[in-house]
PDB file of C-alpha atoms in Angstrom:
ATOM      1  CA  ASP A 270      25.317 -24.287  56.261  1.00  0.00           C
ATOM      2  CA  VAL A 271      23.497 -23.156  59.382  1.00  0.00           C
ATOM      3  CA  LYS A 272      20.482 -25.222  60.238  1.00  0.00           C
ATOM      4  CA  VAL A 273      17.778 -24.042  62.609  1.00  0.00           C
ATOM      5  CA  THR A 274      15.121 -26.677  63.099  1.00  0.00           C
ATOM      6  CA  GLN A 275      11.700 -26.111  64.579  1.00  0.00           C
ATOM      7  CA  SER A 276       9.995 -29.251  65.744  1.00  0.00           C
ATOM      8  CA  SER A 277       6.560 -28.642  64.204  1.00  0.00           C
ATOM      9  CA  ARG A 278       5.486 -26.924  61.012  1.00  0.00           C
ATOM     10  CA  TYR A 279       1.800 -26.754  61.987  1.00  0.00           C
ATOM     11  CA  LEU A 280       0.150 -27.055  65.392  1.00  0.00           C
ATOM     12  CA  VAL A 281      -3.481 -26.849  66.468  1.00  0.00           C
ATOM     13  CA  LYS A 282      -4.150 -26.472  70.176  1.00  0.00           C
ATOM     14  CA  ARG A 283      -7.123 -25.707  72.358  1.00  0.00           C
ATOM     15  CA  THR A 284      -7.543 -22.655  74.541  1.00  0.00           C
ATOM     16  CA  GLY A 285      -5.952 -23.215  77.944  1.00  0.00           C
ATOM     17  CA  GLU A 286      -3.526 -25.907  76.820  1.00  0.00           C
ATOM     18  CA  LYS A 287       0.162 -25.661  77.636  1.00  0.00           C
ATOM     19  CA  VAL A 288       2.129 -25.512  74.397  1.00  0.00           C
ATOM     20  CA  PHE A 289       5.807 -26.202  73.801  1.00  0.00           C
ATOM     21  CA  LEU A 290       7.588 -24.984  70.668  1.00  0.00           C
ATOM     22  CA  GLU A 291      11.049 -26.443  70.257  1.00  0.00           C
ATOM     23  CA  CYS A 292      14.001 -25.050  68.328  1.00  0.00           C
ATOM     24  CA  VAL A 293      17.436 -26.555  67.758  1.00  0.00           C
ATOM     25  CA  GLN A 294      20.425 -25.017  65.967  1.00  0.00           C
ATOM     26  CA  ASP A 295      23.534 -26.869  64.872  1.00  0.00           C
ATOM     27  CA  MET A 296      26.113 -24.068  64.579  1.00  0.00           C
ATOM     28  CA  ASP A 297      27.047 -23.492  68.211  1.00  0.00           C
ATOM     29  CA  HIS A 298      25.446 -20.033  68.141  1.00  0.00           C
ATOM     30  CA  GLU A 299      25.380 -18.163  71.420  1.00  0.00           C
ATOM     31  CA  ASN A 300      22.243 -16.162  70.717  1.00  0.00           C
ATOM     32  CA  MET A 301      18.806 -17.519  70.086  1.00  0.00           C
ATOM     33  CA  PHE A 302      15.505 -15.716  69.548  1.00  0.00           C
ATOM     34  CA  TRP A 303      11.783 -16.320  69.347  1.00  0.00           C
ATOM     35  CA  TYR A 304       9.646 -14.052  67.153  1.00  0.00           C
ATOM     36  CA  ARG A 305       6.040 -14.093  66.173  1.00  0.00           C
ATOM     37  CA  GLN A 306       4.868 -12.747  62.850  1.00  0.00           C
ATOM     38  CA  ASP A 307       1.386 -11.405  62.176  1.00  0.00           C
ATOM     39  CA  PRO A 308       0.020  -9.636  59.086  1.00  0.00           C
ATOM     40  CA  GLY A 309       0.563  -5.893  59.275  1.00  0.00           C
ATOM     41  CA  LEU A 310       2.610  -6.158  62.463  1.00  0.00           C
ATOM     42  CA  GLY A 311       5.775  -7.722  61.128  1.00  0.00           C
ATOM     43  CA  LEU A 312       8.220  -9.689  63.233  1.00  0.00           C
ATOM     44  CA  ARG A 313       7.972  -9.039  66.950  1.00  0.00           C
ATOM     45  CA  LEU A 314      10.515 -10.307  69.439  1.00  0.00           C
ATOM     46  CA  ILE A 315       9.087 -12.413  72.273  1.00  0.00           C
ATOM     47  CA  TYR A 316      12.192 -13.617  74.124  1.00  0.00           C
ATOM     48  CA  PHE A 317      15.866 -14.089  73.460  1.00  0.00           C
ATOM     49  CA  SER A 318      18.817 -15.778  75.092  1.00  0.00           C
ATOM     50  CA  TYR A 319      22.532 -14.982  75.054  1.00  0.00           C
ATOM     51  CA  ASP A 320      23.647 -18.121  76.817  1.00  0.00           C
ATOM     52  CA  VAL A 321      22.546 -21.310  78.477  1.00  0.00           C
ATOM     53  CA  LYS A 322      20.039 -20.741  81.281  1.00  0.00           C
ATOM     54  CA  MET A 323      19.934 -17.065  80.411  1.00  0.00           C
ATOM     55  CA  LYS A 324      16.862 -15.293  79.004  1.00  0.00           C
ATOM     56  CA  GLU A 325      15.760 -11.766  78.287  1.00  0.00           C
ATOM     57  CA  LYS A 326      12.299 -10.421  77.561  1.00  0.00           C
ATOM     58  CA  GLY A 327      11.685  -9.018  74.156  1.00  0.00           C
ATOM     59  CA  ASP A 328       8.925  -6.648  73.131  1.00  0.00           C
ATOM     60  CA  ILE A 329       5.928  -8.923  73.741  1.00  0.00           C
ATOM     61  CA  PRO A 330       6.750 -11.497  76.452  1.00  0.00           C
ATOM     62  CA  GLU A 331       3.337 -11.578  78.108  1.00  0.00           C
ATOM     63  CA  GLY A 332       1.797 -15.044  78.071  1.00  0.00           C
ATOM     64  CA  TYR A 333       5.076 -16.721  77.118  1.00  0.00           C
ATOM     65  CA  SER A 334       8.098 -18.198  78.847  1.00  0.00           C
ATOM     66  CA  VAL A 335      11.275 -19.800  77.535  1.00  0.00           C
ATOM     67  CA  SER A 336      13.819 -22.408  78.499  1.00  0.00           C
ATOM     68  CA  ARG A 337      17.421 -22.812  77.437  1.00  0.00           C
ATOM     69  CA  GLU A 338      18.955 -25.776  79.217  1.00  0.00           C
ATOM     70  CA  LYS A 339      21.421 -26.553  76.424  1.00  0.00           C
ATOM     71  CA  LYS A 340      23.209 -24.205  74.066  1.00  0.00           C
ATOM     72  CA  GLU A 341      21.669 -25.674  70.938  1.00  0.00           C
ATOM     73  CA  ARG A 342      18.061 -25.750  72.153  1.00  0.00           C
ATOM     74  CA  PHE A 343      15.670 -22.887  72.889  1.00  0.00           C
ATOM     75  CA  SER A 344      12.087 -23.661  73.814  1.00  0.00           C
ATOM     76  CA  LEU A 345       9.095 -21.333  73.798  1.00  0.00           C
ATOM     77  CA  ILE A 346       6.288 -22.147  76.203  1.00  0.00           C
ATOM     78  CA  LEU A 347       2.731 -20.891  76.111  1.00  0.00           C
ATOM     79  CA  GLU A 348       1.572 -21.520  79.680  1.00  0.00           C
ATOM     80  CA  SER A 349      -2.130 -21.314  78.837  1.00  0.00           C
ATOM     81  CA  ALA A 350      -2.760 -20.858  75.133  1.00  0.00           C
ATOM     82  CA  SER A 351      -5.244 -18.230  74.055  1.00  0.00           C
ATOM     83  CA  THR A 352      -6.781 -17.468  70.663  1.00  0.00           C
ATOM     84  CA  ASN A 353      -4.768 -14.250  70.357  1.00  0.00           C
ATOM     85  CA  GLN A 354      -1.630 -16.365  70.322  1.00  0.00           C
ATOM     86  CA  THR A 355      -2.598 -17.829  66.963  1.00  0.00           C
ATOM     87  CA  SER A 356       0.349 -16.806  64.831  1.00  0.00           C
ATOM     88  CA  MET A 357       3.470 -17.836  62.926  1.00  0.00           C
ATOM     89  CA  TYR A 358       6.326 -18.443  65.356  1.00  0.00           C
ATOM     90  CA  LEU A 359       9.886 -18.123  64.123  1.00  0.00           C
ATOM     91  CA  CYS A 360      13.018 -19.225  65.924  1.00  0.00           C
ATOM     92  CA  ALA A 361      16.360 -17.724  64.937  1.00  0.00           C
ATOM     93  CA  SER A 362      19.977 -17.789  66.020  1.00  0.00           C
ATOM     94  CA  HIS A 363      23.234 -15.973  65.413  1.00  0.00           C
ATOM     95  CA  HIS A 364      26.833 -15.822  66.619  1.00  0.00           C
ATOM     96  CA  GLY A 365      26.728 -12.495  68.359  1.00  0.00           C
ATOM     97  CA  ALA A 366      29.334 -10.654  66.283  1.00  0.00           C
ATOM     98  CA  ALA A 367      28.208  -7.220  65.107  1.00  0.00           C
ATOM     99  CA  ASN A 368      27.588  -8.272  61.528  1.00  0.00           C
ATOM    100  CA  SER A 369      26.391 -11.748  62.255  1.00  0.00           C
ATOM    101  CA  PRO A 370      23.039 -12.266  60.524  1.00  0.00           C
ATOM    102  CA  LEU A 371      20.059 -14.053  61.979  1.00  0.00           C
ATOM    103  CA  HIS A 372      19.339 -17.511  60.628  1.00  0.00           C
ATOM    104  CA  PHE A 373      15.704 -18.539  60.831  1.00  0.00           C
ATOM    105  CA  GLY A 374      13.979 -21.847  61.241  1.00  0.00           C
ATOM    106  CA  ASN A 375      11.087 -22.799  58.939  1.00  0.00           C
ATOM    107  CA  GLY A 376       8.507 -21.505  61.363  1.00  0.00           C
ATOM    108  CA  THR A 377       5.611 -23.039  63.267  1.00  0.00           C
ATOM    109  CA  ARG A 378       2.117 -21.969  62.393  1.00  0.00           C
ATOM    110  CA  LEU A 379       0.138 -22.274  65.602  1.00  0.00           C
ATOM    111  CA  THR A 380      -3.637 -22.152  65.667  1.00  0.00           C
ATOM    112  CA  VAL A 381      -5.395 -21.913  69.022  1.00  0.00           C
ATOM    113  CA  THR A 382      -9.086 -22.771  68.895  1.00  0.00           C
TER     114      THR A 382
ATOM    115  CA  GLN B 292       7.781   6.835  65.267  1.00  0.00           C
ATOM    116  CA  LYS B 293       8.571   3.229  64.460  1.00  0.00           C
ATOM    117  CA  GLU B 294      12.161   2.150  64.926  1.00  0.00           C
ATOM    118  CA  VAL B 295      12.391   0.746  61.407  1.00  0.00           C
ATOM    119  CA  GLU B 296       9.996   1.938  58.726  1.00  0.00           C
ATOM    120  CA  GLN B 297       9.233   0.521  55.320  1.00  0.00           C
ATOM    121  CA  ASN B 298       6.502   1.238  52.828  1.00  0.00           C
ATOM    122  CA  SER B 299       4.230  -1.806  52.851  1.00  0.00           C
ATOM    123  CA  GLY B 300       3.616  -1.647  49.096  1.00  0.00           C
ATOM    124  CA  PRO B 301       2.881  -3.481  46.975  1.00  0.00           C
ATOM    125  CA  LEU B 302       5.631  -2.188  44.741  1.00  0.00           C
ATOM    126  CA  SER B 303       4.894  -3.362  41.211  1.00  0.00           C
ATOM    127  CA  VAL B 304       7.637  -3.401  38.599  1.00  0.00           C
ATOM    128  CA  PRO B 305       7.841  -4.994  35.150  1.00  0.00           C
ATOM    129  CA  GLU B 306      10.199  -7.864  34.493  1.00  0.00           C
ATOM    130  CA  GLY B 307      13.694  -6.604  33.706  1.00  0.00           C
ATOM    131  CA  ALA B 308      13.277  -3.303  35.559  1.00  0.00           C
ATOM    132  CA  ILE B 309      15.089  -2.096  38.646  1.00  0.00           C
ATOM    133  CA  ALA B 310      13.172  -2.465  41.903  1.00  0.00           C
ATOM    134  CA  SER B 311      14.078   0.021  44.623  1.00  0.00           C
ATOM    135  CA  LEU B 312      13.150  -0.801  48.207  1.00  0.00           C
ATOM    136  CA  ASN B 313      13.649   1.723  50.970  1.00  0.00           C
ATOM    137  CA  CYS B 314      13.987   1.667  54.733  1.00  0.00           C
ATOM    138  CA  THR B 315      14.514   4.341  57.368  1.00  0.00           C
ATOM    139  CA  TYR B 316      15.526   3.829  60.983  1.00  0.00           C
ATOM    140  CA  SER B 317      15.382   5.997  64.073  1.00  0.00           C
ATOM    141  CA  ASP B 318      18.357   4.900  66.209  1.00  0.00           C
ATOM    142  CA  ARG B 319      21.520   6.767  65.184  1.00  0.00           C
ATOM    143  CA  GLY B 320      23.557   4.185  67.097  1.00  0.00           C
ATOM    144  CA  SER B 321      22.529   1.424  64.693  1.00  0.00           C
ATOM    145  CA  GLN B 322      25.526  -0.426  63.360  1.00  0.00           C
ATOM    146  CA  SER B 323      24.467  -3.185  61.007  1.00  0.00           C
ATOM    147  CA  PHE B 324      21.719  -3.396  58.444  1.00  0.00           C
ATOM    148  CA  PHE B 325      20.237  -6.467  56.864  1.00  0.00           C
ATOM    149  CA  TRP B 326      17.867  -7.251  54.029  1.00  0.00           C
ATOM    150  CA  TYR B 327      15.802 -10.421  54.159  1.00  0.00           C
ATOM    151  CA  ARG B 328      13.479 -11.872  51.542  1.00  0.00           C
ATOM    152  CA  GLN B 329      10.378 -13.750  52.610  1.00  0.00           C
ATOM    153  CA  TYR B 330       8.190 -15.746  50.271  1.00  0.00           C
ATOM    154  CA  SER B 331       4.591 -16.285  51.283  1.00  0.00           C
ATOM    155  CA  GLY B 332       4.337 -18.996  53.957  1.00  0.00           C
ATOM    156  CA  LYS B 333       8.109 -19.281  54.300  1.00  0.00           C
ATOM    157  CA  SER B 334      10.638 -17.963  56.788  1.00  0.00           C
ATOM    158  CA  PRO B 335      12.885 -14.972  56.035  1.00  0.00           C
ATOM    159  CA  GLU B 336      16.155 -15.645  54.248  1.00  0.00           C
ATOM    160  CA  LEU B 337      19.126 -13.318  54.292  1.00  0.00           C
ATOM    161  CA  ILE B 338      19.924 -11.504  51.050  1.00  0.00           C
ATOM    162  CA  MET B 339      22.725  -9.259  52.223  1.00  0.00           C
ATOM    163  CA  PHE B 340      23.978  -7.022  54.971  1.00  0.00           C
ATOM    164  CA  ILE B 341      25.807  -3.701  55.034  1.00  0.00           C
ATOM    165  CA  TYR B 342      27.494  -1.739  57.792  1.00  0.00           C
ATOM    166  CA  SER B 343      29.545   0.957  56.032  1.00  0.00           C
ATOM    167  CA  ASN B 344      28.224   4.008  54.253  1.00  0.00           C
ATOM    168  CA  GLY B 345      27.988   3.573  50.511  1.00  0.00           C
ATOM    169  CA  ASP B 346      27.049   0.719  48.228  1.00  0.00           C
ATOM    170  CA  LYS B 347      27.548  -3.003  48.484  1.00  0.00           C
ATOM    171  CA  GLU B 348      26.853  -5.192  45.479  1.00  0.00           C
ATOM    172  CA  ASP B 349      26.104  -8.891  45.296  1.00  0.00           C
ATOM    173  CA  GLY B 350      24.959 -10.164  41.921  1.00  0.00           C
ATOM    174  CA  ARG B 351      21.733  -8.425  40.965  1.00  0.00           C
ATOM    175  CA  PHE B 352      21.372  -6.910  44.443  1.00  0.00           C
ATOM    176  CA  THR B 353      22.857  -3.649  45.704  1.00  0.00           C
ATOM    177  CA  ALA B 354      22.449  -2.385  49.251  1.00  0.00           C
ATOM    178  CA  GLN B 355      22.950   1.303  49.884  1.00  0.00           C
ATOM    179  CA  LEU B 356      23.528   2.860  53.295  1.00  0.00           C
ATOM    180  CA  ASN B 357      23.457   6.517  54.300  1.00  0.00           C
ATOM    181  CA  LYS B 358      23.928   6.804  58.065  1.00  0.00           C
ATOM    182  CA  ALA B 359      23.632  10.594  58.081  1.00  0.00           C
ATOM    183  CA  SER B 360      20.144  10.313  56.601  1.00  0.00           C
ATOM    184  CA  GLN B 361      19.383   7.097  58.535  1.00  0.00           C
ATOM    185  CA  TYR B 362      18.398   5.407  55.333  1.00  0.00           C
ATOM    186  CA  VAL B 363      19.148   2.050  53.777  1.00  0.00           C
ATOM    187  CA  SER B 364      17.911   0.757  50.450  1.00  0.00           C
ATOM    188  CA  LEU B 365      17.984  -2.367  48.327  1.00  0.00           C
ATOM    189  CA  LEU B 366      18.121  -2.260  44.549  1.00  0.00           C
ATOM    190  CA  ILE B 367      17.254  -5.324  42.515  1.00  0.00           C
ATOM    191  CA  ARG B 368      18.440  -5.120  38.916  1.00  0.00           C
ATOM    192  CA  ASP B 369      16.850  -7.092  36.097  1.00  0.00           C
ATOM    193  CA  SER B 370      13.890  -7.995  38.308  1.00  0.00           C
ATOM    194  CA  GLN B 371      12.381 -11.419  37.746  1.00  0.00           C
ATOM    195  CA  PRO B 372       8.936 -12.781  38.651  1.00  0.00           C
ATOM    196  CA  SER B 373      10.762 -15.068  41.102  1.00  0.00           C
ATOM    197  CA  ASP B 374      11.814 -11.934  43.009  1.00  0.00           C
ATOM    198  CA  SER B 375       8.181 -11.370  43.965  1.00  0.00           C
ATOM    199  CA  ALA B 376       8.201 -11.584  47.758  1.00  0.00           C
ATOM    200  CA  THR B 377       8.167  -9.441  50.868  1.00  0.00           C
ATOM    201  CA  TYR B 378      11.461  -7.744  51.650  1.00  0.00           C
ATOM    202  CA  LEU B 379      12.281  -7.099  55.290  1.00  0.00           C
ATOM    203  CA  CYS B 380      14.734  -4.488  56.466  1.00  0.00           C
ATOM    204  CA  ALA B 381      16.403  -5.211  59.819  1.00  0.00           C
ATOM    205  CA  VAL B 382      18.628  -3.024  61.937  1.00  0.00           C
ATOM    206  CA  LYS B 383      21.003  -4.018  64.727  1.00  0.00           C
ATOM    207  CA  ASN B 384      22.168  -1.473  67.293  1.00  0.00           C
ATOM    208  CA  ASN B 385      24.759  -1.997  70.021  1.00  0.00           C
ATOM    209  CA  THR B 386      22.786  -4.919  71.454  1.00  0.00           C
ATOM    210  CA  ASP B 387      22.377  -8.228  69.695  1.00  0.00           C
ATOM    211  CA  LYS B 388      18.742  -7.675  68.838  1.00  0.00           C
ATOM    212  CA  LEU B 389      17.538  -7.122  65.310  1.00  0.00           C
ATOM    213  CA  ILE B 390      14.649  -4.741  64.871  1.00  0.00           C
ATOM    214  CA  PHE B 391      12.585  -5.507  61.787  1.00  0.00           C
ATOM    215  CA  GLY B 392      10.464  -3.318  59.606  1.00  0.00           C
ATOM    216  CA  THR B 393       7.062  -4.633  58.567  1.00  0.00           C
ATOM    217  CA  GLY B 394       8.299  -5.331  55.064  1.00  0.00           C
ATOM    218  CA  THR B 395       7.625  -4.182  51.516  1.00  0.00           C
ATOM    219  CA  ARG B 396       5.760  -6.492  49.184  1.00  0.00           C
ATOM    220  CA  LEU B 397       7.322  -6.584  45.728  1.00  0.00           C
ATOM    221  CA  GLN B 398       5.446  -7.803  42.673  1.00  0.00           C
ATOM    222  CA  VAL B 399       7.330  -8.343  39.430  1.00  0.00           C
ATOM    223  CA  PHE B 400       4.993  -8.829  36.493  1.00  0.00           C
ATOM    224  CA  PRO B 401       5.963 -10.424  33.148  1.00  0.00           C
TER     225      PRO B 401
END
């Protein structure tokens, strides 16, 4: 069974702090993704990665960066957290084949005060 | 026009009834279609996927795809209160990105 693990379930940070959200998958998936989910807006793609050291902007990359130094790990970085980044953050991965589904981590609920 | 559209609901059905959830998409090049279930406070979990026109059945769930009409649906037979959740439709085109709808909230009442 695919396991996608996010390091924190809940986080509370202050405005201006640098925040790291970590995600690890154990199925050797090539593709990894970071989404945020907000009521009424659904899942929105922040960044994704097709391979180690490779990254692509999603629909809402502003205020975020990512790092993929190893295939199994994909980190989301908030350079200077702001209150409008309070959200549920979901990491996901998949193989890359056309019908390969996304497998999600349990999510990190981030509150920025 | 949104890329993937779903009625936000809530869709309320009695226990034992058939729940019908619908999704339309705008990109005719879309190739794969996924239905996820998300319970409140939890992450989405895959229910099923479909990529050929027609029906695909898995237990109480049936996915239906009509590419000409750019329409995909999910039927849940014999609905149970435990089916109460938000159902997300997701569409993959010729890239590896999934585009999600905002979800339909289903309520199954006893």
